[in-house]
Amino acid sequence: YRLADNLLLILENNNNKNMKSDLQDILLFNYYKGMLKLYRNNISQARDYINYVFKNCSKKMRNRIFVPFFIVNFMTGKIVKEKSLEIYKCEYLKPLYKKLVNCRFDFSDELRNLENIFLKYNVLKISEYFLDYIILRMNLIKVFKLFCVDNKLEIFYVIEICKMNGIKLDGSDITTWILNIIDKEIVKGYLSISKGVIVFSKVNPFPKLDNLVF
């Protein structure tokens, strides 16, 4: 990783000196820099680079990079429109897409079916590790709006919505999950185990996922 970082830094410095760089070279440079950030587990920076490329590249290239574009955006709280899957010839993502946008935890079969494709684009690792946390955040937002009182939410409601959406967790499992997403600042607040509640931040309980690192 350090060697790749140093190489990209040299290339970036050369590009700054030579402003005549071809757009295609600039886009490829930013794409690989984004993928390097992904390897380094910095999803938010990876998103910024990949989004820049996606915005400025040809439709043919968008078809090729749509998978990492879709994943890094979903991980940071932005869901692409379903019709984009057809536009960029990625209809094979639809089964997984439908599970994710409906806040379902039981997407393991859909992810397994995409294993080779996700390995090709180097997004399998973060998908296996992080998708559950993002789905949990989405479900927390739902029950927060319905049942939160004075910024306090009973863990019971979290367990119930998780069951409704395809996963059975007992109290200790959900406690671990909640502690993890608080630690990663996917949500802000703290867990009162003795009272069985999540106490959310009054200011910003569900912050933008702009500094997401795992």
Short mmCIF file of C-alpha atoms in Angstrom, two decimals:
data_model
loop_
_atom_site.label_atom_id
_atom_site.label_comp_id
_atom_site.label_asym_id
_atom_site.label_seq_id
_atom_site.Cartn_x
_atom_site.Cartn_y
_atom_site.Cartn_z
CA TYR A 1 0.00 0.00 0.00
CA ARG A 2 2.80 2.45 0.86
CA LEU A 3 4.53 1.78 -2.45
CA ALA A 4 1.27 2.37 -4.31
CA ASP A 5 0.65 5.56 -2.31
CA ASN A 6 4.12 6.86 -3.17
CA LEU A 7 3.69 6.01 -6.85
CA LEU A 8 0.37 7.84 -7.00
CA LEU A 9 1.92 10.83 -5.23
CA ILE A 10 4.69 11.00 -7.85
CA LEU A 11 2.15 10.75 -10.67
CA GLU A 12 -0.01 13.42 -9.06
CA ASN A 13 2.94 15.80 -8.74
CA ASN A 14 3.85 15.19 -12.38
CA ASN A 15 0.28 15.85 -13.45
CA ASN A 16 0.27 19.13 -11.52
CA LYS A 17 3.37 20.19 -13.44
CA ASN A 18 1.99 19.02 -16.77
CA MET A 19 -1.48 20.48 -17.11
CA LYS A 20 -1.80 19.01 -20.61
CA SER A 21 -2.63 15.58 -19.18
CA ASP A 22 -5.26 13.77 -21.19
CA LEU A 23 -8.70 13.62 -19.52
CA GLN A 24 -8.69 9.83 -19.83
CA ASP A 25 -5.39 9.67 -17.92
CA ILE A 26 -6.76 11.94 -15.21
CA LEU A 27 -9.88 9.81 -14.84
CA LEU A 28 -7.90 6.58 -14.68
CA PHE A 29 -5.57 8.14 -12.12
CA ASN A 30 -8.51 9.19 -9.94
CA TYR A 31 -10.22 5.83 -10.33
CA TYR A 32 -7.17 3.91 -9.16
CA LYS A 33 -6.61 6.39 -6.37
CA GLY A 34 -10.21 5.78 -5.29
CA MET A 35 -9.69 2.03 -5.42
CA LEU A 36 -6.52 2.39 -3.36
CA LYS A 37 -8.51 4.29 -0.74
CA LEU A 38 -10.97 1.42 -0.83
CA TYR A 39 -8.16 -1.08 -0.23
CA ARG A 40 -7.07 1.13 2.67
CA ASN A 41 -10.64 0.91 4.02
CA ASN A 42 -11.38 4.62 3.67
CA ILE A 43 -14.78 4.34 2.02
CA SER A 44 -15.64 8.04 2.03
CA GLN A 45 -12.49 9.13 0.22
CA ALA A 46 -12.92 6.23 -2.20
CA ARG A 47 -16.44 7.50 -2.92
CA ASP A 48 -15.20 11.02 -3.65
CA TYR A 49 -12.65 9.84 -6.22
CA ILE A 50 -14.95 7.29 -7.85
CA ASN A 51 -17.83 9.79 -8.01
CA TYR A 52 -15.55 12.31 -9.71
CA VAL A 53 -14.66 9.72 -12.34
CA PHE A 54 -18.27 8.60 -12.78
CA LYS A 55 -19.41 12.19 -13.30
CA ASN A 56 -16.80 12.97 -15.95
CA CYS A 57 -16.27 9.73 -17.84
CA SER A 58 -17.97 8.21 -20.88
CA LYS A 59 -21.05 5.99 -20.61
CA LYS A 60 -18.91 3.00 -21.60
CA MET A 61 -16.60 3.61 -18.66
CA ARG A 62 -19.59 4.18 -16.35
CA ASN A 63 -20.83 0.72 -17.30
CA ARG A 64 -17.46 -0.66 -16.24
CA ILE A 65 -17.20 1.10 -12.87
CA PHE A 66 -20.86 1.07 -11.83
CA VAL A 67 -20.41 -1.73 -9.27
CA PRO A 68 -17.89 0.12 -7.06
CA PHE A 69 -19.84 3.36 -7.66
CA PHE A 70 -23.04 1.71 -6.39
CA ILE A 71 -21.39 0.12 -3.35
CA VAL A 72 -19.36 3.09 -2.09
CA ASN A 73 -22.37 5.38 -2.43
CA PHE A 74 -24.68 2.98 -0.62
CA MET A 75 -22.11 2.62 2.16
CA THR A 76 -22.09 6.37 2.66
CA GLY A 77 -25.84 6.83 2.67
CA LYS A 78 -26.76 7.46 -0.96
CA ILE A 79 -28.94 4.98 -2.84
CA VAL A 80 -28.71 5.12 -6.62
CA LYS A 81 -31.97 4.96 -8.56
CA GLU A 82 -33.07 1.49 -9.61
CA LYS A 83 -33.28 2.49 -13.28
CA SER A 84 -29.52 3.16 -13.15
CA LEU A 85 -28.98 -0.60 -13.01
CA GLU A 86 -30.51 -0.91 -16.46
CA ILE A 87 -28.90 2.22 -17.88
CA TYR A 88 -25.42 0.96 -16.96
CA LYS A 89 -26.11 -2.69 -17.83
CA CYS A 90 -25.96 -3.96 -14.26
CA GLU A 91 -29.36 -5.62 -13.99
CA TYR A 92 -27.65 -8.54 -12.22
CA LEU A 93 -27.47 -6.28 -9.14
CA LYS A 94 -31.26 -6.06 -8.84
CA PRO A 95 -31.83 -8.92 -6.34
CA LEU A 96 -29.22 -7.48 -3.96
CA TYR A 97 -30.38 -3.93 -4.63
CA LYS A 98 -33.97 -4.74 -3.66
CA LYS A 99 -32.87 -6.37 -0.40
CA LEU A 100 -30.67 -3.42 0.54
CA VAL A 101 -33.11 -0.62 -0.24
CA ASN A 102 -35.81 -2.47 1.71
CA CYS A 103 -33.50 -2.67 4.75
CA ARG A 104 -33.35 -6.46 4.63
CA PHE A 105 -30.57 -8.32 6.43
CA ASP A 106 -31.10 -11.62 4.60
CA PHE A 107 -29.05 -10.70 1.53
CA SER A 108 -26.28 -13.31 1.93
CA ASP A 109 -27.50 -15.47 -0.97
CA GLU A 110 -27.71 -12.46 -3.29
CA LEU A 111 -24.22 -11.37 -2.26
CA ARG A 112 -22.87 -14.88 -2.73
CA ASN A 113 -24.25 -14.95 -6.27
CA LEU A 114 -22.28 -11.78 -7.00
CA GLU A 115 -19.08 -12.98 -5.33
CA ASN A 116 -16.96 -13.23 -8.49
CA ILE A 117 -18.10 -9.83 -9.76
CA PHE A 118 -17.52 -8.17 -6.39
CA LEU A 119 -14.09 -9.80 -6.16
CA LYS A 120 -13.27 -8.44 -9.61
CA TYR A 121 -14.09 -4.90 -8.45
CA ASN A 122 -12.56 -5.38 -4.99
CA VAL A 123 -15.76 -4.56 -3.12
CA LEU A 124 -16.50 -7.99 -1.64
CA LYS A 125 -14.56 -7.43 1.58
CA ILE A 126 -16.26 -4.17 2.51
CA SER A 127 -19.64 -5.52 1.46
CA GLU A 128 -19.31 -8.55 3.71
CA TYR A 129 -18.06 -6.42 6.58
CA PHE A 130 -20.10 -3.24 6.34
CA LEU A 131 -23.48 -3.82 4.69
CA ASP A 132 -25.03 -5.19 7.89
CA TYR A 133 -24.03 -2.03 9.75
CA ILE A 134 -25.53 0.25 7.12
CA ILE A 135 -28.76 -1.78 7.08
CA LEU A 136 -28.87 -1.57 10.88
CA ARG A 137 -28.51 2.21 10.67
CA MET A 138 -31.39 2.39 8.17
CA ASN A 139 -33.59 0.31 10.47
CA LEU A 140 -32.61 2.43 13.47
CA ILE A 141 -33.73 5.53 11.60
CA LYS A 142 -37.12 3.90 11.05
CA VAL A 143 -37.74 2.97 14.68
CA PHE A 144 -36.20 6.24 15.89
CA LYS A 145 -38.89 8.17 14.01
CA LEU A 146 -41.66 5.95 15.37
CA PHE A 147 -40.73 5.14 18.95
CA CYS A 148 -37.95 7.41 20.19
CA VAL A 149 -38.90 9.50 23.25
CA ASP A 150 -36.58 12.21 24.58
CA ASN A 151 -33.84 10.83 22.32
CA LYS A 152 -34.14 7.42 24.00
CA LEU A 153 -35.06 4.27 22.13
CA GLU A 154 -35.74 0.91 23.76
CA ILE A 155 -33.54 -1.86 22.40
CA PHE A 156 -36.66 -4.03 22.24
CA TYR A 157 -37.81 -2.08 19.16
CA VAL A 158 -34.46 -2.60 17.46
CA ILE A 159 -34.62 -6.35 18.05
CA GLU A 160 -38.17 -6.49 16.69
CA ILE A 161 -37.45 -4.58 13.48
CA CYS A 162 -34.36 -6.72 12.90
CA LYS A 163 -36.54 -9.83 13.18
CA MET A 164 -39.06 -8.33 10.76
CA ASN A 165 -36.27 -7.71 8.26
CA GLY A 166 -34.73 -11.12 8.19
CA ILE A 167 -32.37 -11.57 11.12
CA LYS A 168 -32.86 -12.85 14.65
CA LEU A 169 -30.69 -11.22 17.29
CA ASP A 170 -30.79 -11.67 21.02
CA GLY A 171 -30.01 -8.89 23.46
CA SER A 172 -26.26 -9.53 23.61
CA ASP A 173 -25.92 -9.67 19.81
CA ILE A 174 -27.78 -6.42 19.24
CA THR A 175 -25.79 -4.77 22.04
CA THR A 176 -22.55 -5.66 20.24
CA TRP A 177 -23.88 -4.35 16.92
CA ILE A 178 -25.05 -1.09 18.44
CA LEU A 179 -21.74 -0.56 20.24
CA ASN A 180 -19.91 -1.13 16.95
CA ILE A 181 -21.92 1.38 14.94
CA ILE A 182 -21.63 3.96 17.73
CA ASP A 183 -17.87 3.39 17.85
CA LYS A 184 -17.67 3.91 14.08
CA GLU A 185 -19.90 7.02 14.36
CA ILE A 186 -22.47 5.51 12.02
CA VAL A 187 -24.88 6.74 14.67
CA LYS A 188 -24.12 9.10 17.55
CA GLY A 189 -25.10 8.48 21.12
CA TYR A 190 -24.46 5.86 23.78
CA LEU A 191 -25.94 2.61 25.00
CA SER A 192 -27.42 2.31 28.48
CA ILE A 193 -27.31 -1.44 29.03
CA SER A 194 -28.84 -1.25 32.51
CA LYS A 195 -31.90 0.61 31.18
CA GLY A 196 -32.05 -1.24 27.87
CA VAL A 197 -32.09 1.93 25.77
CA ILE A 198 -30.03 3.74 23.18
CA VAL A 199 -29.59 7.40 24.07
CA PHE A 200 -29.11 9.29 20.83
CA SER A 201 -27.28 12.56 20.37
CA LYS A 202 -29.71 15.48 20.50
CA VAL A 203 -27.72 17.40 17.92
CA ASN A 204 -26.96 14.87 15.20
CA PRO A 205 -28.04 11.28 15.91
CA PHE A 206 -27.51 10.11 12.32
CA PRO A 207 -24.53 12.01 10.95
CA LYS A 208 -23.53 12.09 7.31
CA LEU A 209 -21.19 9.21 6.60
CA ASP A 210 -18.40 11.41 5.28
CA ASN A 211 -15.60 9.96 7.40
CA LEU A 212 -16.45 6.30 7.21
CA VAL A 213 -13.43 4.09 7.89
CA PHE A 214 -13.35 0.49 9.04
#
